[in-house]
Coordinates of C-alpha atoms in Angstrom, one line a residue:
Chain A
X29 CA -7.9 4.9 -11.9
X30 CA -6.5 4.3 -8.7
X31 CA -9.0 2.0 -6.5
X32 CA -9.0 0.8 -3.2
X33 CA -11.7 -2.2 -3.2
X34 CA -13.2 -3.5 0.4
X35 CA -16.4 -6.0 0.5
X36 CA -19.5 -3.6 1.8
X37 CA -20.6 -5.8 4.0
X38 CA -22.5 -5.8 6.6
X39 CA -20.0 -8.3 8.1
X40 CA -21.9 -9.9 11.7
X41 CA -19.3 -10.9 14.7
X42 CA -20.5 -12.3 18.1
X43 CA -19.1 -10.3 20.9
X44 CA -15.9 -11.9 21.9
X45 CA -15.0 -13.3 18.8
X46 CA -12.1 -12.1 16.4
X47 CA -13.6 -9.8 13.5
X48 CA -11.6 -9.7 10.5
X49 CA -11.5 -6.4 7.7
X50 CA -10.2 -6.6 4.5
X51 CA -9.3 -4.3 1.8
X52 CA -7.2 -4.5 -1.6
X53 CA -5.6 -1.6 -3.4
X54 CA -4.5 -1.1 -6.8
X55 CA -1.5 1.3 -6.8
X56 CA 1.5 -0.6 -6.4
X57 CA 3.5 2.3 -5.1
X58 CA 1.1 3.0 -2.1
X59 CA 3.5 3.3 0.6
X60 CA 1.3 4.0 3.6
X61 CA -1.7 2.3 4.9
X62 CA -5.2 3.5 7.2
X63 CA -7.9 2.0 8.8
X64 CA -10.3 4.6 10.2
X65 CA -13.8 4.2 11.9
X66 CA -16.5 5.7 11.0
X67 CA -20.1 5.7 13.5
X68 CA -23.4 6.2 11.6
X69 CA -23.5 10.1 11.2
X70 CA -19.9 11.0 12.5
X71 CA -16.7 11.4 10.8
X72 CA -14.0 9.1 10.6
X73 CA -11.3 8.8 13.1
X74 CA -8.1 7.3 12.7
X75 CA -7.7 3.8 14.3
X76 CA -4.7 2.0 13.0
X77 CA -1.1 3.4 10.1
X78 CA 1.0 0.9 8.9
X79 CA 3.9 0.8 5.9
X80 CA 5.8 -2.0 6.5
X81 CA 5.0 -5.3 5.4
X82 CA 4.1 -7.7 8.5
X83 CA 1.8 -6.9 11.9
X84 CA 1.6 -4.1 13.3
X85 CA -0.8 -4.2 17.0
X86 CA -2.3 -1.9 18.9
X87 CA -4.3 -2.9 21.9
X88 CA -6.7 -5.1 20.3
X89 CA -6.4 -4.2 16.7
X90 CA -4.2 -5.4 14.2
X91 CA -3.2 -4.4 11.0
X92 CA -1.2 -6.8 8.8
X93 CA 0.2 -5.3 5.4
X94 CA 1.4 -7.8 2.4
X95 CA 2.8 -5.4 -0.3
X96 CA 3.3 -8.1 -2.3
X97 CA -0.8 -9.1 -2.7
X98 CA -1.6 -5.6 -2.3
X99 CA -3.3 -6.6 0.5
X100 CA -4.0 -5.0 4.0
X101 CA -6.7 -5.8 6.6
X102 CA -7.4 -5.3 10.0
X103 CA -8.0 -7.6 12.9
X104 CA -10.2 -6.6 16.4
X105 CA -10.3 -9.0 19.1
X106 CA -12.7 -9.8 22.1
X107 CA -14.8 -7.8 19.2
X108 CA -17.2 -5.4 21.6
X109 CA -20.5 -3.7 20.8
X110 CA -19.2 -0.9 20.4
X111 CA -16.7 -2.0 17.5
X112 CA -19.7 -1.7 15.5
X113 CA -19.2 0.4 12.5
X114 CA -18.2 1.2 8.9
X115 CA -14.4 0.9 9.2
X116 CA -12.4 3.1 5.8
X117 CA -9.4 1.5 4.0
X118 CA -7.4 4.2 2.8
X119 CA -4.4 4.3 0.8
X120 CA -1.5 6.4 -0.3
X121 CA -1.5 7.6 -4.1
X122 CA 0.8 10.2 -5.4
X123 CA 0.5 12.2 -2.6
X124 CA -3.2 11.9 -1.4
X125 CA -4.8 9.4 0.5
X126 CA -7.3 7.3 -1.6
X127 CA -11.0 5.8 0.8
X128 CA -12.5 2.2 0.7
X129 CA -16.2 2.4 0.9
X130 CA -15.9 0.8 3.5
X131 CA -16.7 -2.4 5.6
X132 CA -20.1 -2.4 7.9
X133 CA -19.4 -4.2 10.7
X134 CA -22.0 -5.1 13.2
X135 CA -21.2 -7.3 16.8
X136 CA -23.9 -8.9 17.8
X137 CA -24.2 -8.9 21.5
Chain B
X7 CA -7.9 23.0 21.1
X8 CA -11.5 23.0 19.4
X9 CA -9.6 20.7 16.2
X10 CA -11.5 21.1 13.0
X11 CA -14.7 23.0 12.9
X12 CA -17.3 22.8 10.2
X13 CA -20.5 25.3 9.5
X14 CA -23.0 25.1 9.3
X15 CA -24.1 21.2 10.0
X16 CA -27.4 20.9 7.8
X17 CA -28.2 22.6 4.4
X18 CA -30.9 22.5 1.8
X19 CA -30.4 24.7 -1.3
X20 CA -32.6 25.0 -4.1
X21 CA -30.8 24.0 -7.5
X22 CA -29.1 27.1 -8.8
X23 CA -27.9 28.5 -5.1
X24 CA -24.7 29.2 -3.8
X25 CA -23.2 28.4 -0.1
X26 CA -20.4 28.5 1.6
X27 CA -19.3 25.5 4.1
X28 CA -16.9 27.0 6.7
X29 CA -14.1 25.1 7.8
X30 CA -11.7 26.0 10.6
X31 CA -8.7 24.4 12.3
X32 CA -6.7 25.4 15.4
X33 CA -4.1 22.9 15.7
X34 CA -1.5 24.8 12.9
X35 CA -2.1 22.1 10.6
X36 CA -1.0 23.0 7.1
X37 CA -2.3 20.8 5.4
X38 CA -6.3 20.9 4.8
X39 CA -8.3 18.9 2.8
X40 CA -12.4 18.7 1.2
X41 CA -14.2 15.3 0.7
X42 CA -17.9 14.6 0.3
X43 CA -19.3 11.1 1.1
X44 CA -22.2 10.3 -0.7
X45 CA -24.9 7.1 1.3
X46 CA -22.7 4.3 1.0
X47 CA -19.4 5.1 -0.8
X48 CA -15.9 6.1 0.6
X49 CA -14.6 9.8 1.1
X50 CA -13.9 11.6 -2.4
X51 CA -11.4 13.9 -2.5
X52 CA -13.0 17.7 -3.5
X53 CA -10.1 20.2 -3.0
X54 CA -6.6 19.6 -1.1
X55 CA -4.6 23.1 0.2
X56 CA -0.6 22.8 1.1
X57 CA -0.7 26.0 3.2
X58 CA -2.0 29.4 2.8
X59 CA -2.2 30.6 -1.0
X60 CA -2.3 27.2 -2.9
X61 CA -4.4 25.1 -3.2
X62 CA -4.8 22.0 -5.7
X63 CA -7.4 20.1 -7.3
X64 CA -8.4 16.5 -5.7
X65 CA -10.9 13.7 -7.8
X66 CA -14.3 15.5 -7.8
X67 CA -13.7 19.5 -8.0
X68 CA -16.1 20.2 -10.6
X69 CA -19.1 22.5 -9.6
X70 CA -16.7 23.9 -6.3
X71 CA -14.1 26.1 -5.9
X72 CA -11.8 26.7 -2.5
X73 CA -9.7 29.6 -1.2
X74 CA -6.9 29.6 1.5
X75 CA -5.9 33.4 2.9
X76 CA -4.7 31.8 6.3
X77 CA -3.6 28.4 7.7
X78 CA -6.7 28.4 9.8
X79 CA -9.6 29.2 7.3
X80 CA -10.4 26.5 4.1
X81 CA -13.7 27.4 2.9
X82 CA -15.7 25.4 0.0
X83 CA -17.8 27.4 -2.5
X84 CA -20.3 25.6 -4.1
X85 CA -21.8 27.4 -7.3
X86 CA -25.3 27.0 -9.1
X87 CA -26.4 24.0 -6.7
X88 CA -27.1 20.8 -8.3
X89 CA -28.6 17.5 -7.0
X90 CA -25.7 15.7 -7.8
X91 CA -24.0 18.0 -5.2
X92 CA -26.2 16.6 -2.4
X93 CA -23.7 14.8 0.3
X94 CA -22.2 15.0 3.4
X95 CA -18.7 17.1 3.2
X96 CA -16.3 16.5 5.7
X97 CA -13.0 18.9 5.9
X98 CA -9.7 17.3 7.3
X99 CA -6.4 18.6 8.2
X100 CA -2.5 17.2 9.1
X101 CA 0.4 18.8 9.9
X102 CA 2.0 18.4 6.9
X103 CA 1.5 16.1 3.8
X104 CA 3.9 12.9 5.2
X105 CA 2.7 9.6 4.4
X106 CA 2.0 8.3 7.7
X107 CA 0.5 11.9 8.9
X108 CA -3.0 11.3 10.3
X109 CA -5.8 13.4 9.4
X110 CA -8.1 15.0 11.6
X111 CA -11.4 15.4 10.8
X112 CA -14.4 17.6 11.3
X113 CA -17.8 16.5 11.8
X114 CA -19.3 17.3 9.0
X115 CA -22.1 19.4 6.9
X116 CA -25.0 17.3 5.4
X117 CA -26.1 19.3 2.3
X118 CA -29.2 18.5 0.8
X119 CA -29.7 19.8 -3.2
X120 CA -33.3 20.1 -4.0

């Protein structure tokens, strides 16, 4: 069984401050990455794709990838109120995309 | 463009009934996709389609079935209702199936199985 594994949270950040997402994943031959955002009630929406190992930014996000560890989180910075939300790993897995359950994450103004 | 469209948004059904959830997509996308999300879990993938005429089997297709006649149109069938079926069901689509495509998704239909 193919698992992608993040902590549930809810994970508290003061506004400003750097909020860090992690997620693990099981396949070793995922080859792409997501991190999409989901608001209480809505559906998700993609934030952030990467498939190489390193950083990959995007305003204030960042996605960092280490294939090696299995590894991929996401960064926000200057984390704002309205960051707050469940944000979905998902992962490639012979050719579907595999969801997280996802992090809580809740700024605190 | 409209994107992904989803009927109806609420549902109750009484164990043993059968629905319909609509899903339409405007964007030529032909790839489309069925996941429920039960309180608290990640999206589990129902049905997948490729294009018009196939469609595949994801992780949790028991108790559903799907049809695809055109690119636009993916509708779920859910058969004999069961509690276990109660979830929200979001349908998603992407222009093809490429690794890095991103899916698009609609906003939902909360179905509640009593």
């Amino acid at each position: 069984q193919k698992e992608v594994e993040q902590n549930s949270g809810p994970l508290s950040v003061p506004e400003g401050a750097i909020a860090s997402l992690n997620c693990t994943y099981s396949d070793r031959g995922s080859q792409s990455f997501f991190w999409y955002r989901q608001y209480s009630g809505k559906s998700p929406e993609l934030i952030m794709f990467i498939y190489s190992n390193g950083d990959k930014e995007d305003g204030r996000f960042t996605a960092q990838l280490n294939k090696a560890s299995q590894y991929v989180s996401l960064l926000i910075r200057d984390s704002q109120p309205s960051d707050s939300a469940t944000y979905l790993c998902a992962v490639t897995a012979d050719d579907k995309i595999i969801f997280g359950k996802g992090t809580r994450l809740h700024i605190l103004p | 463009n409209a994107g992904v469209t989803q009927t109806p948004k609420f549902r109750i059904l009484k164990i043993g009934q059968s629905m319909t959830l609509q899903c339409t997509q405007d964007m030529n996308h032909n790839y489309m996709y069925w996941y429920r999300q039960d309180p608290g879990m990640g999206l589990k993938l129902i049905y997948y389609s490729v294009g018009a005429g196939i469609t595949d089997k994801g992780e949790v297709p028991n108790g559903y079935n799907v049809s695809r006649s055109t690119t636009e149109d993916f509708p779920l069938r859910l058969e004999l209702a069961a509690p276990s079926q109660t979830s929200v069901y979001f349908c998603a689509s992407s222009i093809a199936g490429e690794s890095t495509d991103t899916q698009y998704f609609g906003p939902g239909t909360r179905l509640t199985v009593l």
